[in-house]
Amino acid sequence: MRISMVATPIWAMKTPPLTTAYLTAWLKQHGHDVFQLDWNIELHHNASVALKEYWDRTHLHQWQNAEQYRDEVAPRITLPTIDSYAERILAHDPQLVGISTYSIEATMHMARVLKSMNPKLTIVVGGQVCDPGFYGYKLAWCDDIDLVVHGEGEGPLLEIVETLEAGSQDFSHIKGLLIPRGPGQAEDTGLRPPIADINGFPWPDFEDLPMDYYTVSEDAPYEPSRAVSSLMARGCVRKCDFCLQAEIWQNFRYRDAQSIYDEMASYKERYGLTNFHFNDLLINGSVRQLDRLCTLLIDQPLDMPWGGNAIVSRTLKKPLLEKMRAAGCEFLGYGFESFSTPVLHAMGKKYDAGEVSRLLQDMHDVGMRFFSNLIIGHPAEGRREFAETIQFLIEHAHLFTEAPTSSLLIVQKNTPIWRAREHWGIEMNEGDALGWWLKDRHNTLAERKHRAQVMNFFYESLFDVGLKITDMDTEKDLTLGAGDVIPRTAQAN
Ligand code: SF4
């Protein structure tokens, strides 16, 4: 079958989009003729310097909120050229277009344009925000989308293609779908067991993609990043109570280290890479695999720095960090979330504040950069626990290579904390995952924003920067603006 795969904005600019690259490779492996377009990076590349600002994550709400997208983002960024991109997608003469989404307004916009040009097209949308607890239903209720895939995409997408090839439009036997059933209605075909052996997946396919457009530069001339990303594994070994990833991926599966090494070497050769990024939820889910990969990279160096996300763990100690450093690991990303042990335990983290303290010192000793995130306002976080986090920051600020970003806790549908609403006394309005409160009227959104203001005050003296609030799943602007921050004189009092 002829298929077009499209990555929609906004998404990262540093490396080619992995979802479409994996699915393109998978479909080609099964004999299909696939064209791939990264609409996101082409828009970014062609945007003026001023408009490139919109790719900063703090602007995500402008892409997510329907009115702001329609009135602000579309007229400036997508609308002027969307027809020409749609024509390129359709020039491949696809029977099916697969769209990878993150911020859904641009995705629905593209689906609308494609359907208006070719009403017979089957449009399938997938991505982590397609979970039924996230934006899945909203996408399924959009008239121009035929199917929404939730969870791992390979299995459902292939079965959709095979169903179409058999001349059928009945997809109800395929697990992992939301099937539109009229206005405001959709059928969830249920969770699909993930494919057990991920060593059978082909490496991501970056053909068709403009490799010179991917960049980390924030200023002109936007030098190419010469980087690609890949996955060492799928899923996570933890089940933190605020996180939907365990629901999406269901279990943790990891690849052979030799295959990962071969992939890195092959892409370095082919694309002249100067660095490599693992997009995994964590790269230390299997210490054995990580250790073996490091051995390979030390024995046969690729001279290509790499990095990825990691979890705090008793197994991530100085000897392993030193080995990772020797193997070319330059940076790690951590979701610390809190530095209060009771809060960490309530979240389901398997470590305490002392373990983080030890890790920070080890990271400092081996000289490895890291990014990190904190979450403000877990129901287990009272004023005492919040103060513990601030105190920890004061004591350890010198060990951070970057100021942690922060999020306000979101009670996302289908997460463990959402299921435990009664236990925590959480109350919320339908569809407002950000604005929840506790029955005793504590821990309201206003209080969480207030805590962010307090943290911001400390950030300025500890890190010389303000607190950057990032949230992937809100239509609201959480940037601490002038109106949000307590005046300095009032703070001093
Ligand atoms: S927050 Fe991170 S460590 Fe926890 S379940 Fe989600 S991906 Fe895994």
CSV table of N, CA and C and ligand atoms in Angstrom, one decimal, residues 236-240 242-246 281-282 311 337 349, ligand 1:
chain,number,residue,atom,x,y,z
A,236,CYS,N,8.9,1.6,30.9
A,236,CYS,CA,9.6,2.0,32.1
A,236,CYS,C,9.5,0.9,33.2
A,237,VAL,N,10.5,0.9,34.0
A,237,VAL,CA,10.5,-0.1,35.1
A,237,VAL,C,9.7,0.4,36.3
A,238,ARG,N,9.3,1.7,36.3
A,238,ARG,CA,8.6,2.2,37.5
A,238,ARG,C,7.1,2.6,37.1
A,239,LYS,N,6.4,2.9,38.1
A,239,LYS,CA,5.0,3.2,37.9
A,239,LYS,C,4.6,4.4,38.8
A,240,CYS,N,5.2,5.6,38.5
A,240,CYS,CA,5.0,6.7,39.4
A,240,CYS,C,3.5,7.1,39.3
A,242,PHE,N,1.7,9.7,39.1
A,242,PHE,CA,1.2,10.9,38.3
A,242,PHE,C,1.5,10.6,36.8
A,243,CYS,N,2.1,9.5,36.5
A,243,CYS,CA,2.6,9.3,35.1
A,243,CYS,C,1.8,8.3,34.3
A,244,LEU,N,1.5,8.6,33.1
A,244,LEU,CA,0.7,7.8,32.2
A,244,LEU,C,1.5,6.8,31.4
A,245,GLN,N,2.9,6.9,31.5
A,245,GLN,CA,3.7,6.1,30.6
A,245,GLN,C,3.5,4.6,30.8
A,246,ALA,N,3.4,4.2,32.1
A,246,ALA,CA,3.3,2.8,32.4
A,246,ALA,C,2.0,2.2,31.7
A,281,LEU,N,12.4,6.6,28.0
A,281,LEU,CA,11.9,7.2,29.3
A,281,LEU,C,13.1,7.1,30.3
A,282,LEU,N,13.9,6.0,30.1
A,282,LEU,CA,15.1,5.8,31.0
A,282,LEU,C,16.1,5.0,30.2
A,311,ILE,N,16.8,7.1,35.7
A,311,ILE,CA,16.1,7.2,37.0
A,311,ILE,C,17.1,7.2,38.1
A,337,GLU,N,11.5,15.2,40.7
A,337,GLU,CA,10.1,15.5,41.1
A,337,GLU,C,10.0,16.2,42.5
A,349,LYS,N,8.1,6.6,43.8
A,349,LYS,CA,9.6,6.6,43.5
A,349,LYS,C,10.2,5.6,44.4
B,1,SF4,S1,7.8,9.4,35.8
B,1,SF4,FE1,9.5,8.5,34.7
B,1,SF4,S2,10.3,6.9,36.1
B,1,SF4,FE2,8.2,7.4,36.7
B,1,SF4,S3,6.9,5.9,35.6
B,1,SF4,FE3,7.0,7.8,34.4
B,1,SF4,S4,8.6,7.5,33.0
B,1,SF4,FE4,8.8,5.9,34.6
